[in-house]
Each structure stands twice: as structure tokens, then as C-alpha cells.
Coordinates of C-alpha atoms and ligand atoms in Angstrom, one line a residue:
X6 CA 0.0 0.0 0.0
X7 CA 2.6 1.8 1.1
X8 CA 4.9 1.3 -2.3
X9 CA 1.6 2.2 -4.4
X10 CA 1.3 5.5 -2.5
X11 CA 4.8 6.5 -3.9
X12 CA 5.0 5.2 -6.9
X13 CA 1.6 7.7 -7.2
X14 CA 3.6 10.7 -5.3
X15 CA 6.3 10.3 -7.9
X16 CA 4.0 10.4 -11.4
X17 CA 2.5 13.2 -9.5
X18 CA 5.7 15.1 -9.4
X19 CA 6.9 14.1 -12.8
X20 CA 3.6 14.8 -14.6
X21 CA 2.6 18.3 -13.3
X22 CA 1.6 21.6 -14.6
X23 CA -0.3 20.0 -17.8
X24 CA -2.8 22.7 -18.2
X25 CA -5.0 21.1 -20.4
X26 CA -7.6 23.2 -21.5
X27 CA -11.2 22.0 -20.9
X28 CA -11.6 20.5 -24.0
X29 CA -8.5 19.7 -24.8
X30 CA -8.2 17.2 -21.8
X31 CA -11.5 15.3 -22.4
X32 CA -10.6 15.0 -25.9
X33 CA -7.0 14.1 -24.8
X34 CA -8.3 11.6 -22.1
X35 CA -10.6 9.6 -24.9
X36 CA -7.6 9.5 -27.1
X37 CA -5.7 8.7 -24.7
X38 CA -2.7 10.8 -25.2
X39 CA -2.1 11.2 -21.1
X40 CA 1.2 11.8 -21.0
X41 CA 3.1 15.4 -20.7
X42 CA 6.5 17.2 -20.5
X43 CA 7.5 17.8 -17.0
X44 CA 7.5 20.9 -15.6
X45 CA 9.5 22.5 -12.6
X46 CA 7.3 23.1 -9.5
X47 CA 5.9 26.3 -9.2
X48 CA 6.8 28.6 -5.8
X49 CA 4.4 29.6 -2.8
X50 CA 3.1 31.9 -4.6
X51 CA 1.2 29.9 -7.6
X52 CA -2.4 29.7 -8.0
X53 CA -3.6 27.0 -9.1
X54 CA -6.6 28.8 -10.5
X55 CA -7.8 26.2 -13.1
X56 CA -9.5 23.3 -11.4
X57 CA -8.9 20.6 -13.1
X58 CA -9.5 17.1 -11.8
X59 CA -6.8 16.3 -14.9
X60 CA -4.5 17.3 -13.0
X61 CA -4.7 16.1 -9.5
X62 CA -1.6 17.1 -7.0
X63 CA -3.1 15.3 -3.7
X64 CA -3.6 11.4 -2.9
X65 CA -7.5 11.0 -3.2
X66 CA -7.3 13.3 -6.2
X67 CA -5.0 11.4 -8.1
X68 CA -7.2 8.1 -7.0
X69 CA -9.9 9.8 -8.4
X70 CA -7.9 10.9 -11.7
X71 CA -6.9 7.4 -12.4
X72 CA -10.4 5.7 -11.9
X73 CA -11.5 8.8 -13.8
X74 CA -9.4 7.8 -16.9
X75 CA -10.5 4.1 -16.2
X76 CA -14.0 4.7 -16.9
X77 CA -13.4 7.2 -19.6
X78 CA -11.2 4.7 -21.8
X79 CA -13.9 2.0 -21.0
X80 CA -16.4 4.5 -22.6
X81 CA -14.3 5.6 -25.4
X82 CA -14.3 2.3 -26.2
X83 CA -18.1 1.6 -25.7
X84 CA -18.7 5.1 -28.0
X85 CA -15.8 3.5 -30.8
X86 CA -17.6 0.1 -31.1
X87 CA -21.5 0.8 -31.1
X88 CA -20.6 4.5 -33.2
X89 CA -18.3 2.6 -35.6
X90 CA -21.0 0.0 -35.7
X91 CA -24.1 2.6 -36.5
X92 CA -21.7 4.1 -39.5
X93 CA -21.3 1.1 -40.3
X94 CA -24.6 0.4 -40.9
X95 CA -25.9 3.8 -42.1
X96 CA -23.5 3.5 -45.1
X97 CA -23.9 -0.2 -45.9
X98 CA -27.6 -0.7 -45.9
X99 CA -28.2 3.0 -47.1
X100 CA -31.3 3.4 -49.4
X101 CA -29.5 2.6 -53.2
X102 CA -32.1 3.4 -55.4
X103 CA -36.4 2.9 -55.9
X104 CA -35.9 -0.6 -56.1
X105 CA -35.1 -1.0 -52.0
X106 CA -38.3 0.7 -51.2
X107 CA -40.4 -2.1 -52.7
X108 CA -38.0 -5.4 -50.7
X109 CA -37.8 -5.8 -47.0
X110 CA -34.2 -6.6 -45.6
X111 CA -34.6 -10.3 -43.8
X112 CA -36.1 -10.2 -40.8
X113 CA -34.0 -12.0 -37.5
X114 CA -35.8 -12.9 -34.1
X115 CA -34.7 -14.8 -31.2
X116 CA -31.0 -15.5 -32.3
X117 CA -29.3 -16.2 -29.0
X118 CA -26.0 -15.3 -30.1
X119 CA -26.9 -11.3 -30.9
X120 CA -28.9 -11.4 -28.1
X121 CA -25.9 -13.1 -25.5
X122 CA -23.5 -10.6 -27.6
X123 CA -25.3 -7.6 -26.2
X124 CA -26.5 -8.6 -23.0
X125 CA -23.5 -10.3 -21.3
X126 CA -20.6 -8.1 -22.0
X127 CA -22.3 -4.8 -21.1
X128 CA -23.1 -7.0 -18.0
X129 CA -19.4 -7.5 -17.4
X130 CA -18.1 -3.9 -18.1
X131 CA -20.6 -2.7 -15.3
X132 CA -19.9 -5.4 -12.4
X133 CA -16.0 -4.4 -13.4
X134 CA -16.7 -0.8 -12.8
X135 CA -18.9 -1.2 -9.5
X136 CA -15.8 -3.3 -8.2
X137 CA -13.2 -0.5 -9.2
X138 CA -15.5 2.3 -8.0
X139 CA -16.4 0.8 -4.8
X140 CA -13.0 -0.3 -4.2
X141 CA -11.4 3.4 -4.8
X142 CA -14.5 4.6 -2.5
X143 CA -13.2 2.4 0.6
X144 CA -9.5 3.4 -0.1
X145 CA -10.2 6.5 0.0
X146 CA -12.8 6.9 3.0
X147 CA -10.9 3.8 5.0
X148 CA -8.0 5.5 4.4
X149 CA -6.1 5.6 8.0
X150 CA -4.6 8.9 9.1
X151 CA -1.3 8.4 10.7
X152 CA 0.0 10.5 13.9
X153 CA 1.3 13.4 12.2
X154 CA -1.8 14.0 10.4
X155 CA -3.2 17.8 10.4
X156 CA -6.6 18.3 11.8
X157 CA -8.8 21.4 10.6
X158 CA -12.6 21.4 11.2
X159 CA -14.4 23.4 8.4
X160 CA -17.3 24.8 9.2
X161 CA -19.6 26.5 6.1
X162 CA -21.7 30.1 6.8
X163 CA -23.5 31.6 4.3
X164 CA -21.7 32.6 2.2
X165 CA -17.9 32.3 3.9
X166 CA -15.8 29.0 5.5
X167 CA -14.9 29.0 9.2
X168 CA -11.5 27.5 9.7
X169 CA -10.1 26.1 13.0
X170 CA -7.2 23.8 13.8
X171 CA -8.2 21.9 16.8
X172 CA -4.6 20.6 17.8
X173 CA -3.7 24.7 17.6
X174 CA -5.9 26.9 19.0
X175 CA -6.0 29.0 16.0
X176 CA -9.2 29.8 13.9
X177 CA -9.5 31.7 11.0
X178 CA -11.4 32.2 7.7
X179 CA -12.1 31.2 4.5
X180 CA -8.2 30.9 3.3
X181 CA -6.9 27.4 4.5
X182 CA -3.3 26.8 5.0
X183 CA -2.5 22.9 5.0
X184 CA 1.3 21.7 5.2
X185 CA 3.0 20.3 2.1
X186 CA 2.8 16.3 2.2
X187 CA 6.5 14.4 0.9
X188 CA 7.7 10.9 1.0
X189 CA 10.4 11.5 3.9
X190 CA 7.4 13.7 6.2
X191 CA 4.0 12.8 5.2
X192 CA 1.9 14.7 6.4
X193 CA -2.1 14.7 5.1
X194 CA -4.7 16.9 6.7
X195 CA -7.7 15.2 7.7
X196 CA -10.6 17.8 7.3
X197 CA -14.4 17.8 9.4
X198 CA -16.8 19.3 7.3
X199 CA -19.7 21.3 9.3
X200 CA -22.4 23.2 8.5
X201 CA -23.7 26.3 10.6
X202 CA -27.1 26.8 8.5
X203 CA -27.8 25.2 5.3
X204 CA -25.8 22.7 3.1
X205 CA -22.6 23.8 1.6
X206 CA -20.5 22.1 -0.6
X207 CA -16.4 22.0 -0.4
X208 CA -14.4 21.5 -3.7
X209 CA -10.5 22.2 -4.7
X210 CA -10.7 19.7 -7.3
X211 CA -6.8 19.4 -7.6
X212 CA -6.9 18.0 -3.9
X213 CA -9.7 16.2 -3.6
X214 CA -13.0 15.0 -4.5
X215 CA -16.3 16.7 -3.3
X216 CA -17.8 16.8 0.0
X217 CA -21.0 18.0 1.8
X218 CA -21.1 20.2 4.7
X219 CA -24.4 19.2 6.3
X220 CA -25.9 20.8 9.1
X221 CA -26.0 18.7 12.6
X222 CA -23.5 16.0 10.9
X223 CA -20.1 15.7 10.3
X224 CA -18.6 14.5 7.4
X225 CA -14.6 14.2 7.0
X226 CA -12.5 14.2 3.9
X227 CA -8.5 14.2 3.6
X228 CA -5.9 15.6 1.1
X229 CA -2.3 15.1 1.0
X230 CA -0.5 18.0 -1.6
X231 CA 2.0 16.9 -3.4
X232 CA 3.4 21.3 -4.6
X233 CA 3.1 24.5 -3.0
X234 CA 0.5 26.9 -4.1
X235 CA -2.6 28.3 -4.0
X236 CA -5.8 26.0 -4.9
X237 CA -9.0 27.5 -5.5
X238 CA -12.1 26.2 -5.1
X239 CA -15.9 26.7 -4.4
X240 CA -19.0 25.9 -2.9
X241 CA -20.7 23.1 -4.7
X242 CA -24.1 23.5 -3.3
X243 CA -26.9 26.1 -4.0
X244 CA -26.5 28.1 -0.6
X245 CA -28.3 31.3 -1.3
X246 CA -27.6 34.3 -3.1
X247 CA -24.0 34.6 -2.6
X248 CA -23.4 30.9 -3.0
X249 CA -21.1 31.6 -6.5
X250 CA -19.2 33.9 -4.2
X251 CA -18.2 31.1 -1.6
X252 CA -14.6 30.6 -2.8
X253 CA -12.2 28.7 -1.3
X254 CA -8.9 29.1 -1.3
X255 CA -6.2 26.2 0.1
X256 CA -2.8 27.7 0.5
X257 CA 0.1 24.4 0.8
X258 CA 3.0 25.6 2.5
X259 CA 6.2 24.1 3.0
X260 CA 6.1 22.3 6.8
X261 CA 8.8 25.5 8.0
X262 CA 6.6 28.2 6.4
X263 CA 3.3 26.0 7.4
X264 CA 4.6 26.3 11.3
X265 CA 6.0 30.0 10.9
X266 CA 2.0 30.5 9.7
X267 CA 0.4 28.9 12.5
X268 CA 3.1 30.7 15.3
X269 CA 1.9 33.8 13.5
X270 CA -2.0 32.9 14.2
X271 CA -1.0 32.2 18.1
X272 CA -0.4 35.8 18.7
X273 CA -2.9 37.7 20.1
X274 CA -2.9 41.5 18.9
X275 CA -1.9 43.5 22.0
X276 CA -3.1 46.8 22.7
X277 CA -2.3 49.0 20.3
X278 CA -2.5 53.2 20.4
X279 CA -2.2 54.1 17.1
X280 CA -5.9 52.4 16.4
X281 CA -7.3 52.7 19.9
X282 CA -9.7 54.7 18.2
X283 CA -10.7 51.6 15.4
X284 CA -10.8 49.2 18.3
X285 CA -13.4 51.7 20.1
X286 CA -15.5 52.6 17.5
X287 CA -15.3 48.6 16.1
X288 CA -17.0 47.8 19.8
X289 CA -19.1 50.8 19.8
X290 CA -20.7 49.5 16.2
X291 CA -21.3 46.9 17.7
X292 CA -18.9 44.7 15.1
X293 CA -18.2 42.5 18.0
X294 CA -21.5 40.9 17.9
X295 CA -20.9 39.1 15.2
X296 CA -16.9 38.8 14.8
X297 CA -14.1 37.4 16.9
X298 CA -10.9 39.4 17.5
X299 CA -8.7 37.6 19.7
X300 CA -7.5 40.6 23.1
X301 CA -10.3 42.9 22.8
X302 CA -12.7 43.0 24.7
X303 CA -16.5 42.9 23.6
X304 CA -15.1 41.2 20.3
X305 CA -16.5 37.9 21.3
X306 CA -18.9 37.3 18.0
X307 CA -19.6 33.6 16.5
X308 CA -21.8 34.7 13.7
X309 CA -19.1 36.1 11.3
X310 CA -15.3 35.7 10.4
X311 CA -13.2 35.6 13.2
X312 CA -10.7 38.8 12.4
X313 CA -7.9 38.4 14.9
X314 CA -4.9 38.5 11.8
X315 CA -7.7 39.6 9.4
X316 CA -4.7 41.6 7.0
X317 CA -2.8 38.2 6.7
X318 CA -5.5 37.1 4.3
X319 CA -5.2 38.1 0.9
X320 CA -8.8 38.3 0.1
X321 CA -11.7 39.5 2.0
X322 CA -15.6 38.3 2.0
X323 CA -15.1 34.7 1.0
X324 CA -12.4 35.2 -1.9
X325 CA -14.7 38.2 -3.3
X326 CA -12.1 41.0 -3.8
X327 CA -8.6 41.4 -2.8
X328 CA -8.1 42.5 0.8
X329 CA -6.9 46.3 -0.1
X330 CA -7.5 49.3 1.5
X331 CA -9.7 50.7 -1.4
X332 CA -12.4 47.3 -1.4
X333 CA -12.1 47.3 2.8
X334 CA -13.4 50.8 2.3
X335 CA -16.0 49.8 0.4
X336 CA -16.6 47.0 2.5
X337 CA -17.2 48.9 5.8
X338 CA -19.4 51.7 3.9
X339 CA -21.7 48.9 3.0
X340 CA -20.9 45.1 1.9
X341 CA -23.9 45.0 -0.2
X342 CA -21.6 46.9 -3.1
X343 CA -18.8 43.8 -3.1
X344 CA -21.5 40.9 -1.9
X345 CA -25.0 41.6 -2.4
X346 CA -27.0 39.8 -0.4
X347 CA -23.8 38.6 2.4
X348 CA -25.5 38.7 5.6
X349 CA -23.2 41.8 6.7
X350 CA -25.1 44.5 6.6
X351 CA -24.7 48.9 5.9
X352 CA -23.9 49.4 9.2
X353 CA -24.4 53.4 8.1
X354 CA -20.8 54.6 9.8
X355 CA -19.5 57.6 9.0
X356 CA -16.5 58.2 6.9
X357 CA -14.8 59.5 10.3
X358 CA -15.8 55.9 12.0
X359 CA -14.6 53.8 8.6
X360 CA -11.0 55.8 8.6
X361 CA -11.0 54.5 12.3
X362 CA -12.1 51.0 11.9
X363 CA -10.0 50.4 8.9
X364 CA -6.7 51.3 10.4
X365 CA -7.3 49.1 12.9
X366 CA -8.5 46.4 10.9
X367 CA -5.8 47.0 8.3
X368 CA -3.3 46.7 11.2
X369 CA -4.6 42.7 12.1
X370 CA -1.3 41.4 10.6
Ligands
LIG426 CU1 -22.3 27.6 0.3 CU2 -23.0 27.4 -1.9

């Protein structure tokens, strides 16, 4: 088992960085023309912005890529023989002439051979594909987490992702950092899936396959990355209005930068005079109602994104716009402009109030 996971890690690391184009891969996969130049691995910094289950860079993933192909060559197949077949037979027994209107072709009933031919194969590819299928689905879910394995307990709002590492103590929001996974230091992150209102759906097809977030039930899911990055990904479930705006965003760090992260996320913001004013009009607004930030007091909220290193993330309202002074602006004037319909809403401050609350927010490193 062990063997099989790295002969996977290393056609993982050989064969990356294919950006197929939608088409281009499904035509590709039914030709069968799978294999690719290698390309160097990409820094930190990447996005990984198509998401493309063609190009898997995480254990289940690249499970699912393979049984993927499986069942796409099986059906490239079944398309060649029944569509060679119908050609076949369009242009042989074509109408010739007036004379083929008057005579009937012979007519064949009951041969058991034709009928064994199409009965017993098709039979046979489907019990073959139920076994590979429900033989991935048991690797995969009965797959056993070692010691080292990362622990993060996702929990879905409308419309933005609750983050929380358990063994930690640190929570965040809607951008994931996960450790880098290698043969010499695995290390996969086991996720729990939650829902705090309605379903939502969690997708970064590069790392794994889908998984509901259901209220009053918890689901888990794993991923092992293989490269550095950024992967996007969404919300796979109708959620409400800002469901398309849902976005998920899974940043793999190398295990020294991972830790470096998470020491970061320990610190709790100490007092601070330069935006003693923020911090007193964010209370007075009553902002604390609804959001966390770790050392002040009064900023004790569960209903919103917890905002205790809010400027380390690189996007604010779920992945909506880049977290920049200009959009934060925007944001605190009202959040209808950038996320109509977000559950935030015009808290009506004054221009003197956002200038206040935006240093201090902007200050959240
Ligand atoms: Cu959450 Cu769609």
C-alpha cells in the first residue's frame, strides 16, 4: 500500500503543470494521449486557478484521476464500437435506389447469439466498474490517518468557511493553509466538514474530491498536496444568493513556512495606540457581535469571520475582492456593493468611523 502510495507521489511530481484546456483534456483523455513534459514546480506563490480534476496534486485526487481515466477509456471504447457500428450500418444498408423501397431486408428474431453478444458483455463492463469504484471509495474513506496528520474542522456560513485547527488553537477564515505532504514527512490533513445553516459544498478539485457540509452532521475528507500553491475552489451547493461567491482558497505551504504560519495565528494583537480609536468605534458599532478578535474585549462574535490576523489574508468576503484598502473601504461603507445579499449588513458609519475601523482592521497582521 505503502509502495503504491509513492509510486503515485512520484508520477505526480513528474507529470505536473499540464494545463489542459477543458476540451483539450477530455478530448485528450478519450484519445488517450495522457502523458506530458515535466515541468519544474511552481513557488508559494502559484495559483492554481484552473481546477482541473486532470490534474490532480493530492492522494485521493489522483485516485480519483486514475479511476477517472478508467471509466473514460472503458467509454471511449463503448462510444468506438457501437458508433463505428451505427456508420457502419448507415452506409452499408443506405437506401441505393427505388428498387429498395419495394424489398424488405430479412427479418432476425430470437438468435441467441446477438442477443448473449449484447446482453453479457455490457453485463461485465458494469460489475468491473462497480468493483473499481467501490474499491477506490473504501481506499479512499478507510483510508487511516497516521499521527502526524493535520486536523482542521471546516465549518460552512452563508456565504464564507470557518476555519479552526483543533490541535492549535487557531481559527481563522475562509483561506486554508495545509502543510506540504512528501515521502520523507508525510503529512495529510484530515478535514471535518460542518455546516452552521444550510448545506454547503467544499471542492479544490486538484486535492480532492467533493464533500457536503451538512448541518447537525459531520462529514470528513482528507488531502495530501503533493506542490506548494494556491488552490482555489468553491462551494458546490446552492446556498443562497452569494453561494457563487463562496470561494475557497487552500494555501500548501512548505512544513517551516506551514509552522512559521500557525506561530503567526497564536499571537494575540496587544493593545495598540495608534488604532485605539478603530478598536473603540469597532466595539461601539457593535462589530463585535458578530466577529471574533482575539485581546479585545467585547469582540467575542460567533456569527461572522473571526478577524484576529484579518490583513494576513489576501482576500476579503469569501475570496470576493482582494483585501486592499480601497475594497475594505468599500466594504465597511456597506458590503452590499462587493456581496450583495452577504448577511453583513450597511452598518451606516460615518467616513470619520470607517477611517477608524480600517486602520485598525488593516493593522490585524
Ligand atoms: Cu455555500 Cu453554496
Amino acid at each position: 500500500m505503502l509502495n503504491h502510495h509513492y509510486t503515485r507521489y512520484s508520477r505526480a511530481k513528474r507529470g505536473s503543470g499540464r494545463g489542459w484546456e477543458l476540451l483539450g483534456f477530455t478530448v485528450a483523455a478519450f484519445i488517450g494521449l495522457l502523458s506530458s513534459a515535466p515541468v519544474a514546480r511552481a513557488q508559494d506563490s502559484t495559483i492554481r486557478a484552473v481546477q482541473n480534476i486532470f490534474d490532480p496534486l493530492s492522494a485521493p485526487a489522483e485516485t480519483l484521476f486514475n479511476i477517472s481515466v478508467l471509466v473514460l477509456a472503458v467509454c471511449a471504447g463503448i462510444f468506438l464500437v457501437v458508433g463505428g457500428l451505427l456508420t457502419y450500418a448507415i452506409i452499408r444498408y443506405r437506401r441505393r435506389g427505388p428498387e429498395d423501397d419495394t424489398e424488405e431486408p430479412p427479418q432476425v428474431y430470437g438468435s441467441a447469439a446477438i442477443e448473449l453478444a449484447w446482453t453479457v458483455p455490457p453485463i461485465l463492463i458494469v460489475v468491473m466498474l462497480v468493483l473499481v469504484t467501490a474499491r477506490t471509495i473504501g481506499e479512499i474513506e478507510h483510508h487511516k490517518m497516521p499521527e502526524t496528520a493535520e486536523q482542521i474542522r471546516i465549518i460552512g456560513h452563508r456565504f464564507w468557511w470557518e476555519v479552526r485547527y483543533p490541535k492549535h488553537d487557531v481559527v481563522t477564515a475562509n483561506e486554508i493553509h495545509v502543510p506540504l505532504s512528501d515521502r520523507h514527512n508525510r503529512v495529510p490533513t484530515e478535514m471535518i466538514l460542518e455546516s452552521a445553516d444550510v448545506i454547503h459544498g467544499f471542492w479544490v478539485p486538484q486535492l480532492n474530491g467533493k464533500t457536503m457540509l451538512v448541518p447537525n452532521y459531520r462529514n470528513t475528507m482528507w488531502i495530501e498536496p503533493y506542490a506548494t500553491g494556491i488552490y482555489l475552489g468553491n462551494c458546490t451547493v446552492l446556498c443562497g444568493q452569494q453561494h457563487a461567491n463562496m470561494l475557497i482558497r487552500v494555501i500548501v505551504d512548505k512544513p517551516e513556512d506551514y509552522q512559521k504560519w500557525l506561530e503567526s495565528q497564536k499571537q494575540t494583537p496587544g493593545p495598540d495606540p495608534q488604532t485605539e480609536e478603530g478598536q473603540k468605534q469597532f466595539i461601539a458599532n457593535s462589530c463585535g457581535t458578530c466577529h471574533t478578535i482575539q485581546g479585545l474585549r467585547g469582540a467575542n462574535g460567533v456569527f461572522a469571520p473571526d478577524l484576529t490576523h484579518f490583513a494576513s489574508r489576501a482576500t476579503l468576503g469569501s475570496g470576493v475582492a482582494p483585501n486592499d484598502e480601497q475594497n475594505l473601504r468599500s466594504w465597511l461603507k456597506d458590503p452590499q456593493v462587493l456581496k450583495q445579499g452577504c448577511l453583513m449588513p450597511n452598518m451606516q458609519l460615518s467616513d470619520k468611523q470607517i477611517d477608524a475601523i480600517l486602520a485598525y482592521l488593516r493593522n490585524l497582521k
